[in-house]
PDB file of C-alpha atoms (C1' of nucleotides) in Angstrom:
ATOM      1  CA  UNK A 116     -37.160 219.245  88.416  1.00  0.00           C
ATOM      2  CA  UNK A 117     -40.848 218.381  88.721  1.00  0.00           C
ATOM      3  CA  UNK A 118     -40.462 218.697  92.474  1.00  0.00           C
ATOM      4  CA  UNK A 119     -38.824 222.127  92.387  1.00  0.00           C
ATOM      5  CA  UNK A 120     -40.831 223.256  89.405  1.00  0.00           C
ATOM      6  CA  UNK A 121     -43.699 224.488  91.552  1.00  0.00           C
ATOM      7  CA  UNK A 122     -43.411 227.757  93.349  1.00  0.00           C
ATOM      8  CA  UNK A 123     -43.999 226.535  96.927  1.00  0.00           C
ATOM      9  CA  UNK A 124     -42.479 223.129  97.217  1.00  0.00           C
ATOM     10  CA  UNK A 125     -39.153 224.353  98.424  1.00  0.00           C
ATOM     11  CA  UNK A 126     -40.605 226.260 101.319  1.00  0.00           C
ATOM     12  CA  UNK A 127     -43.038 223.554 102.230  1.00  0.00           C
ATOM     13  CA  UNK A 128     -39.997 221.327 102.584  1.00  0.00           C
ATOM     14  CA  UNK A 129     -38.444 223.933 104.764  1.00  0.00           C
ATOM     15  CA  UNK A 130     -41.451 223.946 107.051  1.00  0.00           C
ATOM     16  CA  UNK A 131     -41.478 220.208 107.347  1.00  0.00           C
ATOM     17  CA  UNK A 132     -37.729 219.960 107.697  1.00  0.00           C
ATOM     18  CA  UNK A 133     -37.755 220.383 111.464  1.00  0.00           C
ATOM     19  CA  UNK A 134     -41.121 219.026 112.506  1.00  0.00           C
ATOM     20  CA  UNK A 135     -44.426 217.664 111.271  1.00  0.00           C
ATOM     21  CA  UNK A 136     -47.078 220.278 110.631  1.00  0.00           C
ATOM     22  CA  UNK A 137     -50.782 220.448 110.103  1.00  0.00           C
ATOM     23  CA  UNK A 138     -52.431 222.011 107.099  1.00  0.00           C
ATOM     24  CA  UNK A 139     -53.206 225.363 108.530  1.00  0.00           C
ATOM     25  CA  UNK A 140     -49.908 225.510 110.383  1.00  0.00           C
ATOM     26  CA  UNK A 141     -48.196 225.222 107.044  1.00  0.00           C
ATOM     27  CA  UNK A 142     -50.392 227.913 105.659  1.00  0.00           C
ATOM     28  CA  UNK A 143     -49.514 230.279 108.433  1.00  0.00           C
ATOM     29  CA  UNK A 144     -45.872 229.435 108.221  1.00  0.00           C
ATOM     30  CA  UNK A 145     -45.742 230.044 104.524  1.00  0.00           C
ATOM     31  CA  UNK A 146     -47.284 233.526 104.512  1.00  0.00           C
ATOM     32  CA  UNK A 147     -49.891 233.792 101.768  1.00  0.00           C
ATOM     33  CA  UNK A 148     -50.281 230.567  99.939  1.00  0.00           C
ATOM     34  CA  UNK A 149     -53.763 229.717  98.853  1.00  0.00           C
ATOM     35  CA  UNK A 150     -55.457 226.584 100.108  1.00  0.00           C
ATOM     36  CA  UNK A 151     -55.509 225.378  96.545  1.00  0.00           C
ATOM     37  CA  UNK A 152     -51.824 225.772  95.986  1.00  0.00           C
ATOM     38  CA  UNK A 153     -50.887 224.246  99.306  1.00  0.00           C
ATOM     39  CA  UNK A 154     -53.134 221.366  98.618  1.00  0.00           C
ATOM     40  CA  UNK A 155     -51.684 220.819  95.231  1.00  0.00           C
ATOM     41  CA  UNK A 156     -48.179 220.819  96.590  1.00  0.00           C
ATOM     42  CA  UNK A 157     -49.008 218.486  99.433  1.00  0.00           C
ATOM     43  CA  UNK A 158     -50.762 216.041  97.104  1.00  0.00           C
ATOM     44  CA  UNK A 159     -47.826 216.077  94.790  1.00  0.00           C
ATOM     45  CA  UNK A 160     -45.262 215.463  97.498  1.00  0.00           C
ATOM     46  CA  UNK A 161     -47.363 212.772  99.055  1.00  0.00           C
ATOM     47  CA  UNK A 162     -47.798 210.890  95.821  1.00  0.00           C
ATOM     48  CA  UNK A 163     -44.068 211.239  95.263  1.00  0.00           C
ATOM     49  CA  UNK A 164     -43.564 209.632  98.695  1.00  0.00           C
ATOM     50  CA  UNK A 165     -41.612 212.630  99.891  1.00  0.00           C
ATOM     51  CA  UNK A 166     -44.056 213.471 102.648  1.00  0.00           C
ATOM     52  CA  UNK A 167     -46.483 211.332 104.652  1.00  0.00           C
ATOM     53  CA  UNK A 168     -50.029 212.326 105.414  1.00  0.00           C
ATOM     54  CA  UNK A 169     -51.622 211.111 108.604  1.00  0.00           C
ATOM     55  CA  UNK A 170     -55.190 211.679 109.662  1.00  0.00           C
ATOM     56  CA  UNK A 171     -56.155 211.833 113.354  1.00  0.00           C
ATOM     57  CA  UNK A 172     -59.799 211.187 114.221  1.00  0.00           C
ATOM     58  CA  UNK A 173     -60.193 214.196 116.398  1.00  0.00           C
ATOM     59  CA  UNK A 174     -63.119 216.610 116.218  1.00  0.00           C
ATOM     60  CA  UNK A 175     -62.635 218.461 114.014  1.00  0.00           C
ATOM     61  CA  UNK A 176     -60.248 216.133 112.223  1.00  0.00           C
ATOM     62  CA  UNK A 177     -56.548 216.823 112.368  1.00  0.00           C
ATOM     63  CA  UNK A 178     -54.084 216.021 109.596  1.00  0.00           C
ATOM     64  CA  UNK A 179     -50.405 215.925 110.028  1.00  0.00           C
ATOM     65  CA  UNK A 180     -47.727 216.069 107.335  1.00  0.00           C
ATOM     66  CA  UNK A 181     -44.287 214.753 107.878  1.00  0.00           C
ATOM     67  CA  UNK A 182     -41.167 213.806 105.930  1.00  0.00           C
ATOM     68  CA  UNK A 183     -40.652 210.273 104.736  1.00  0.00           C
ATOM     69  CA  UNK A 184     -37.126 208.915 104.571  1.00  0.00           C
ATOM     70  CA  UNK A 185     -36.984 209.916 100.928  1.00  0.00           C
ATOM     71  CA  UNK A 186     -38.141 213.347 101.980  1.00  0.00           C
ATOM     72  CA  UNK A 187     -35.592 213.641 104.733  1.00  0.00           C
ATOM     73  CA  UNK A 188     -32.926 212.681 102.316  1.00  0.00           C
ATOM     74  CA  UNK A 189     -34.162 215.380  99.973  1.00  0.00           C
ATOM     75  CA  UNK A 190     -33.185 217.907 102.641  1.00  0.00           C
ATOM     76  CA  UNK A 191     -29.662 217.400 101.396  1.00  0.00           C
ATOM     77  CA  UNK A 192     -30.776 219.235  98.334  1.00  0.00           C
ATOM     78  CA  UNK A 193     -32.663 221.798 100.319  1.00  0.00           C
ATOM     79  CA  UNK A 194     -29.703 222.620 102.516  1.00  0.00           C
ATOM     80  CA  UNK A 195     -27.249 222.703  99.646  1.00  0.00           C
ATOM     81  CA  UNK A 196     -29.487 225.219  97.865  1.00  0.00           C
ATOM     82  CA  UNK A 197     -29.864 227.227 101.007  1.00  0.00           C
ATOM     83  CA  UNK A 198     -26.145 227.241 101.622  1.00  0.00           C
ATOM     84  CA  UNK A 199     -25.451 228.335  98.026  1.00  0.00           C
ATOM     85  CA  UNK A 200     -27.961 231.093  98.404  1.00  0.00           C
ATOM     86  CA  UNK A 201     -26.369 232.344 101.550  1.00  0.00           C
ATOM     87  CA  UNK A 202     -22.891 232.104 100.188  1.00  0.00           C
ATOM     88  CA  UNK A 203     -23.564 234.236  97.102  1.00  0.00           C
ATOM     89  CA  UNK A 204     -26.054 236.566  98.657  1.00  0.00           C
ATOM     90  CA  UNK A 205     -25.137 240.174  97.993  1.00  0.00           C
ATOM     91  CA  UNK A 206     -22.671 239.212  95.350  1.00  0.00           C
ATOM     92  CA  UNK A 207     -24.614 240.783  92.498  1.00  0.00           C
ATOM     93  CA  UNK A 208     -24.345 244.328  93.759  1.00  0.00           C
ATOM     94  CA  UNK A 209     -23.353 247.556  92.182  1.00  0.00           C
ATOM     95  CA  UNK A 210     -19.854 247.427  93.604  1.00  0.00           C
ATOM     96  CA  UNK A 211     -19.232 243.905  92.532  1.00  0.00           C
ATOM     97  CA  UNK A 212     -20.780 244.657  89.217  1.00  0.00           C
ATOM     98  CA  UNK A 213     -17.676 246.666  88.328  1.00  0.00           C
ATOM     99  CA  UNK A 214     -15.458 243.793  89.108  1.00  0.00           C
ATOM    100  CA  UNK A 215     -17.422 241.430  86.918  1.00  0.00           C
ATOM    101  CA  UNK A 216     -15.992 240.333  83.614  1.00  0.00           C
ATOM    102  CA  UNK A 217     -17.088 242.803  80.970  1.00  0.00           C
ATOM    103  CA  UNK A 218     -19.492 241.251  78.569  1.00  0.00           C
ATOM    104  CA  UNK A 219     -19.128 242.540  75.068  1.00  0.00           C
ATOM    105  CA  UNK A 220     -22.586 242.663  73.542  1.00  0.00           C
TER     106      UNK A 220
ATOM    107  CA  UNK B 280     -36.028 229.023  93.249  1.00  0.00           C
ATOM    108  CA  UNK B 281     -36.083 231.471  90.413  1.00  0.00           C
ATOM    109  CA  UNK B 282     -33.079 229.674  88.949  1.00  0.00           C
ATOM    110  CA  UNK B 283     -34.717 226.258  89.011  1.00  0.00           C
ATOM    111  CA  UNK B 284     -38.119 227.671  88.268  1.00  0.00           C
ATOM    112  CA  UNK B 285     -37.574 227.437  84.596  1.00  0.00           C
ATOM    113  CA  UNK B 286     -37.861 224.147  82.752  1.00  0.00           C
ATOM    114  CA  UNK B 287     -34.436 224.025  81.150  1.00  0.00           C
ATOM    115  CA  UNK B 288     -32.004 225.682  83.525  1.00  0.00           C
ATOM    116  CA  UNK B 289     -31.026 222.541  85.244  1.00  0.00           C
ATOM    117  CA  UNK B 290     -30.050 220.803  82.067  1.00  0.00           C
ATOM    118  CA  UNK B 291     -28.300 223.745  80.666  1.00  0.00           C
ATOM    119  CA  UNK B 292     -26.175 223.742  83.810  1.00  0.00           C
ATOM    120  CA  UNK B 293     -25.525 220.089  83.152  1.00  0.00           C
ATOM    121  CA  UNK B 294     -24.322 220.852  79.659  1.00  0.00           C
ATOM    122  CA  UNK B 295     -22.008 223.563  80.892  1.00  0.00           C
ATOM    123  CA  UNK B 296     -20.798 221.600  83.922  1.00  0.00           C
ATOM    124  CA  UNK B 297     -17.998 219.908  82.068  1.00  0.00           C
ATOM    125  CA  UNK B 298     -17.058 222.357  79.366  1.00  0.00           C
ATOM    126  CA  UNK B 299     -18.037 225.638  77.679  1.00  0.00           C
ATOM    127  CA  UNK B 300     -20.469 225.308  74.855  1.00  0.00           C
ATOM    128  CA  UNK B 301     -21.750 227.372  71.988  1.00  0.00           C
ATOM    129  CA  UNK B 302     -25.376 228.257  71.383  1.00  0.00           C
ATOM    130  CA  UNK B 303     -26.196 225.571  68.908  1.00  0.00           C
ATOM    131  CA  UNK B 304     -24.068 223.018  70.702  1.00  0.00           C
ATOM    132  CA  UNK B 305     -26.327 223.547  73.679  1.00  0.00           C
ATOM    133  CA  UNK B 306     -29.354 223.237  71.527  1.00  0.00           C
ATOM    134  CA  UNK B 307     -28.213 219.981  70.112  1.00  0.00           C
ATOM    135  CA  UNK B 308     -27.206 218.683  73.549  1.00  0.00           C
ATOM    136  CA  UNK B 309     -30.540 219.552  75.104  1.00  0.00           C
ATOM    137  CA  UNK B 310     -32.770 217.787  72.581  1.00  0.00           C
ATOM    138  CA  UNK B 311     -35.641 220.007  71.517  1.00  0.00           C
ATOM    139  CA  UNK B 312     -35.448 223.341  73.223  1.00  0.00           C
ATOM    140  CA  UNK B 313     -36.546 226.281  71.169  1.00  0.00           C
ATOM    141  CA  UNK B 314     -34.135 229.076  70.372  1.00  0.00           C
ATOM    142  CA  UNK B 315     -36.359 231.344  72.358  1.00  0.00           C
ATOM    143  CA  UNK B 316     -36.339 229.241  75.449  1.00  0.00           C
ATOM    144  CA  UNK B 317     -32.627 228.635  75.300  1.00  0.00           C
ATOM    145  CA  UNK B 318     -32.029 232.316  74.819  1.00  0.00           C
ATOM    146  CA  UNK B 319     -34.226 233.147  77.784  1.00  0.00           C
ATOM    147  CA  UNK B 320     -32.371 230.748  80.023  1.00  0.00           C
ATOM    148  CA  UNK B 321     -28.973 231.953  78.918  1.00  0.00           C
ATOM    149  CA  UNK B 322     -29.863 235.593  79.417  1.00  0.00           C
ATOM    150  CA  UNK B 323     -31.215 234.855  82.837  1.00  0.00           C
ATOM    151  CA  UNK B 324     -28.186 232.886  83.965  1.00  0.00           C
ATOM    152  CA  UNK B 325     -25.887 235.473  82.525  1.00  0.00           C
ATOM    153  CA  UNK B 326     -27.569 238.317  84.290  1.00  0.00           C
ATOM    154  CA  UNK B 327     -27.435 236.265  87.486  1.00  0.00           C
ATOM    155  CA  UNK B 328     -23.692 235.897  86.992  1.00  0.00           C
ATOM    156  CA  UNK B 329     -23.986 232.155  86.908  1.00  0.00           C
ATOM    157  CA  UNK B 330     -22.616 231.814  83.391  1.00  0.00           C
ATOM    158  CA  UNK B 331     -20.342 233.930  81.303  1.00  0.00           C
ATOM    159  CA  UNK B 332     -20.930 234.860  77.678  1.00  0.00           C
ATOM    160  CA  UNK B 333     -18.024 235.411  75.397  1.00  0.00           C
ATOM    161  CA  UNK B 334     -18.139 236.516  71.811  1.00  0.00           C
ATOM    162  CA  UNK B 335     -15.409 235.616  69.333  1.00  0.00           C
ATOM    163  CA  UNK B 336     -15.046 237.715  66.244  1.00  0.00           C
ATOM    164  CA  UNK B 337     -15.036 234.864  63.775  1.00  0.00           C
ATOM    165  CA  UNK B 338     -17.097 234.680  60.610  1.00  0.00           C
ATOM    166  CA  UNK B 339     -19.754 233.835  61.296  1.00  0.00           C
ATOM    167  CA  UNK B 340     -19.554 235.010  64.867  1.00  0.00           C
ATOM    168  CA  UNK B 341     -19.005 232.427  67.610  1.00  0.00           C
ATOM    169  CA  UNK B 342     -20.361 232.713  71.125  1.00  0.00           C
ATOM    170  CA  UNK B 343     -19.231 230.629  74.025  1.00  0.00           C
ATOM    171  CA  UNK B 344     -21.015 230.098  77.323  1.00  0.00           C
ATOM    172  CA  UNK B 345     -19.168 229.002  80.381  1.00  0.00           C
ATOM    173  CA  UNK B 346     -19.583 228.757  84.130  1.00  0.00           C
ATOM    174  CA  UNK B 347     -18.545 231.602  86.390  1.00  0.00           C
ATOM    175  CA  UNK B 348     -17.220 230.782  89.830  1.00  0.00           C
ATOM    176  CA  UNK B 349     -20.722 231.266  91.199  1.00  0.00           C
ATOM    177  CA  UNK B 350     -21.999 228.928  88.558  1.00  0.00           C
ATOM    178  CA  UNK B 351     -19.331 226.335  89.249  1.00  0.00           C
ATOM    179  CA  UNK B 352     -20.283 226.457  92.908  1.00  0.00           C
ATOM    180  CA  UNK B 353     -23.899 225.949  91.941  1.00  0.00           C
ATOM    181  CA  UNK B 354     -22.910 222.581  90.622  1.00  0.00           C
ATOM    182  CA  UNK B 355     -22.922 221.470  94.246  1.00  0.00           C
ATOM    183  CA  UNK B 356     -26.678 221.857  94.054  1.00  0.00           C
ATOM    184  CA  UNK B 357     -26.828 220.209  90.666  1.00  0.00           C
ATOM    185  CA  UNK B 358     -24.862 217.175  91.808  1.00  0.00           C
ATOM    186  CA  UNK B 359     -26.764 216.823  95.009  1.00  0.00           C
ATOM    187  CA  UNK B 360     -30.002 216.848  93.092  1.00  0.00           C
ATOM    188  CA  UNK B 361     -28.626 214.347  90.647  1.00  0.00           C
ATOM    189  CA  UNK B 362     -27.433 212.098  93.387  1.00  0.00           C
ATOM    190  CA  UNK B 363     -30.745 212.219  95.151  1.00  0.00           C
ATOM    191  CA  UNK B 364     -32.491 211.336  91.920  1.00  0.00           C
ATOM    192  CA  UNK B 365     -30.252 208.335  91.366  1.00  0.00           C
ATOM    193  CA  UNK B 366     -30.534 207.221  94.894  1.00  0.00           C
ATOM    194  CA  UNK B 367     -34.351 207.069  94.904  1.00  0.00           C
ATOM    195  CA  UNK B 368     -34.787 206.082  91.321  1.00  0.00           C
ATOM    196  CA  UNK B 369     -37.098 203.099  91.058  1.00  0.00           C
ATOM    197  CA  UNK B 370     -38.258 203.452  94.602  1.00  0.00           C
ATOM    198  CA  UNK B 371     -41.825 204.392  93.685  1.00  0.00           C
ATOM    199  CA  UNK B 372     -42.631 201.110  91.981  1.00  0.00           C
ATOM    200  CA  UNK B 373     -45.500 198.719  92.323  1.00  0.00           C
ATOM    201  CA  UNK B 374     -43.517 196.349  94.551  1.00  0.00           C
ATOM    202  CA  UNK B 375     -42.449 199.133  96.905  1.00  0.00           C
ATOM    203  CA  UNK B 376     -45.906 200.595  96.805  1.00  0.00           C
ATOM    204  CA  UNK B 377     -47.121 197.755  98.942  1.00  0.00           C
ATOM    205  CA  UNK B 378     -44.448 198.359 101.511  1.00  0.00           C
ATOM    206  CA  UNK B 379     -45.350 202.025 101.707  1.00  0.00           C
ATOM    207  CA  UNK B 380     -47.191 203.266 104.782  1.00  0.00           C
ATOM    208  CA  UNK B 381     -50.907 203.069 104.159  1.00  0.00           C
ATOM    209  CA  UNK B 382     -52.490 206.417 103.823  1.00  0.00           C
ATOM    210  CA  UNK B 383     -55.932 206.549 105.126  1.00  0.00           C
ATOM    211  CA  UNK B 384     -57.987 208.916 103.059  1.00  0.00           C
TER     212      UNK B 384
ATOM    213  C1'  DC C  46     -59.810 222.175 110.861  1.00  0.00           C
ATOM    214  C1'  DA C  47     -58.831 220.637 106.356  1.00  0.00           C
ATOM    215  C1'  DG C  48     -59.942 220.738 102.708  1.00  0.00           C
ATOM    216  C1'  DT C  49     -62.969 220.921  97.534  1.00  0.00           C
ATOM    217  C1'  DA C  50     -64.835 223.412  93.620  1.00  0.00           C
ATOM    218  C1'  DT C  51     -64.692 227.155  90.176  1.00  0.00           C
ATOM    219  C1'  DC C  52     -63.223 230.700  87.684  1.00  0.00           C
ATOM    220  C1'  DC C  53     -59.787 233.605  85.764  1.00  0.00           C
ATOM    221  C1'  DG C  54     -55.594 235.976  84.416  1.00  0.00           C
ATOM    222  C1'  DA C  55     -50.647 236.076  84.023  1.00  0.00           C
ATOM    223  C1'  DC C  56     -46.802 234.034  82.575  1.00  0.00           C
ATOM    224  C1'  DA C  57     -43.852 230.315  80.731  1.00  0.00           C
ATOM    225  C1'  DT C  58     -42.992 227.633  76.810  1.00  0.00           C
ATOM    226  C1'  DG C  59     -43.358 226.288  72.084  1.00  0.00           C
ATOM    227  C1'  DA C  60     -43.782 227.028  66.983  1.00  0.00           C
ATOM    228  C1'  DT C  61     -42.546 229.659  63.279  1.00  0.00           C
ATOM    229  C1'  DA C  62     -40.400 233.083  60.481  1.00  0.00           C
ATOM    230  C1'  DC C  63     -36.765 236.170  59.819  1.00  0.00           C
ATOM    231  C1'  DT C  64     -31.767 238.580  60.319  1.00  0.00           C
ATOM    232  C1'  DG C  65     -26.664 240.294  60.558  1.00  0.00           C
TER     233       DG C  65
ATOM    234  C1'  DC D 241     -23.879 230.733  63.670  1.00  0.00           C
ATOM    235  C1'  DA D 242     -26.442 233.019  67.007  1.00  0.00           C
ATOM    236  C1'  DG D 243     -29.741 234.931  67.773  1.00  0.00           C
ATOM    237  C1'  DT D 244     -34.625 238.368  67.620  1.00  0.00           C
ATOM    238  C1'  DA D 245     -39.545 239.017  66.900  1.00  0.00           C
ATOM    239  C1'  DT D 246     -44.297 237.396  67.021  1.00  0.00           C
ATOM    240  C1'  DC D 247     -47.941 234.764  67.931  1.00  0.00           C
ATOM    241  C1'  DA D 248     -50.460 230.913  70.045  1.00  0.00           C
ATOM    242  C1'  DT D 249     -51.505 228.028  74.020  1.00  0.00           C
ATOM    243  C1'  DG D 250     -51.375 225.548  78.268  1.00  0.00           C
ATOM    244  C1'  DT D 251     -50.673 225.621  83.021  1.00  0.00           C
ATOM    245  C1'  DC D 252     -49.819 227.509  87.336  1.00  0.00           C
ATOM    246  C1'  DG D 253     -51.276 229.943  90.921  1.00  0.00           C
ATOM    247  C1'  DG D 254     -54.413 233.362  93.152  1.00  0.00           C
ATOM    248  C1'  DA D 255     -59.122 234.726  94.599  1.00  0.00           C
ATOM    249  C1'  DT D 256     -63.290 233.391  96.282  1.00  0.00           C
ATOM    250  C1'  DA D 257     -66.976 230.638  97.956  1.00  0.00           C
ATOM    251  C1'  DC D 258     -68.484 226.516 100.019  1.00  0.00           C
ATOM    252  C1'  DT D 259     -68.397 221.766 103.044  1.00  0.00           C
ATOM    253  C1'  DG D 260     -68.161 217.605 106.498  1.00  0.00           C
TER     254       DG D 260
END
DNA sequence: CAGTATCCGACATGATACTG
DNA sequence: CAGTATCATGTCGGATACTG
């Protein structure tokens, strides 16, 4: 719950699911996350050993984030959530609303 | 993400996973959730058609919360998360810490 | 490029009191 | 029993500016 408690973690995982990414790559991939928020998420995931941070001594310096084994295994959760979302997408519509059990309030 | 965004949703789902429960049953089962928070969660899950609310005209009135089909299917997510948690429990310990990849900061 | 440092406001959660 | 209504507070996240 701590992991999914923050707003961006899920999508960061999504970004890293397929390939390692660098800081600004992640930022671009995520739309409009602030550097602060991205940093917070990355630090958290790193300290939880879900992602791995590797620094390359280029100029300017390059940093790559990738999944650890624990992180890769977490993708089970990610994909299950994604699948559930797809499956029930569009279910809560006006038409379906009428077929829903009436709730007596 | 909205579903798991709130602090208690996950455990409310856990309570309802096995059987329907009444308001105060949930409260007791969850430890120390405030009536407000519990209410908020229940309203949200209901409006998302994940749980069903049923009122029984007893005295005093009784209200039962139960999983909808959508909610039951969400338990896939719940159990996957739970399984992941179990699997990696105790991994981030002092002993393992030393076997972790060194992170150059 | 990959961050750090502040500041600030919105919102989530908790505590408390009250009701049909 | 099953809530509703308020009020207080902490924190999360965004905006902005700056750095090696």
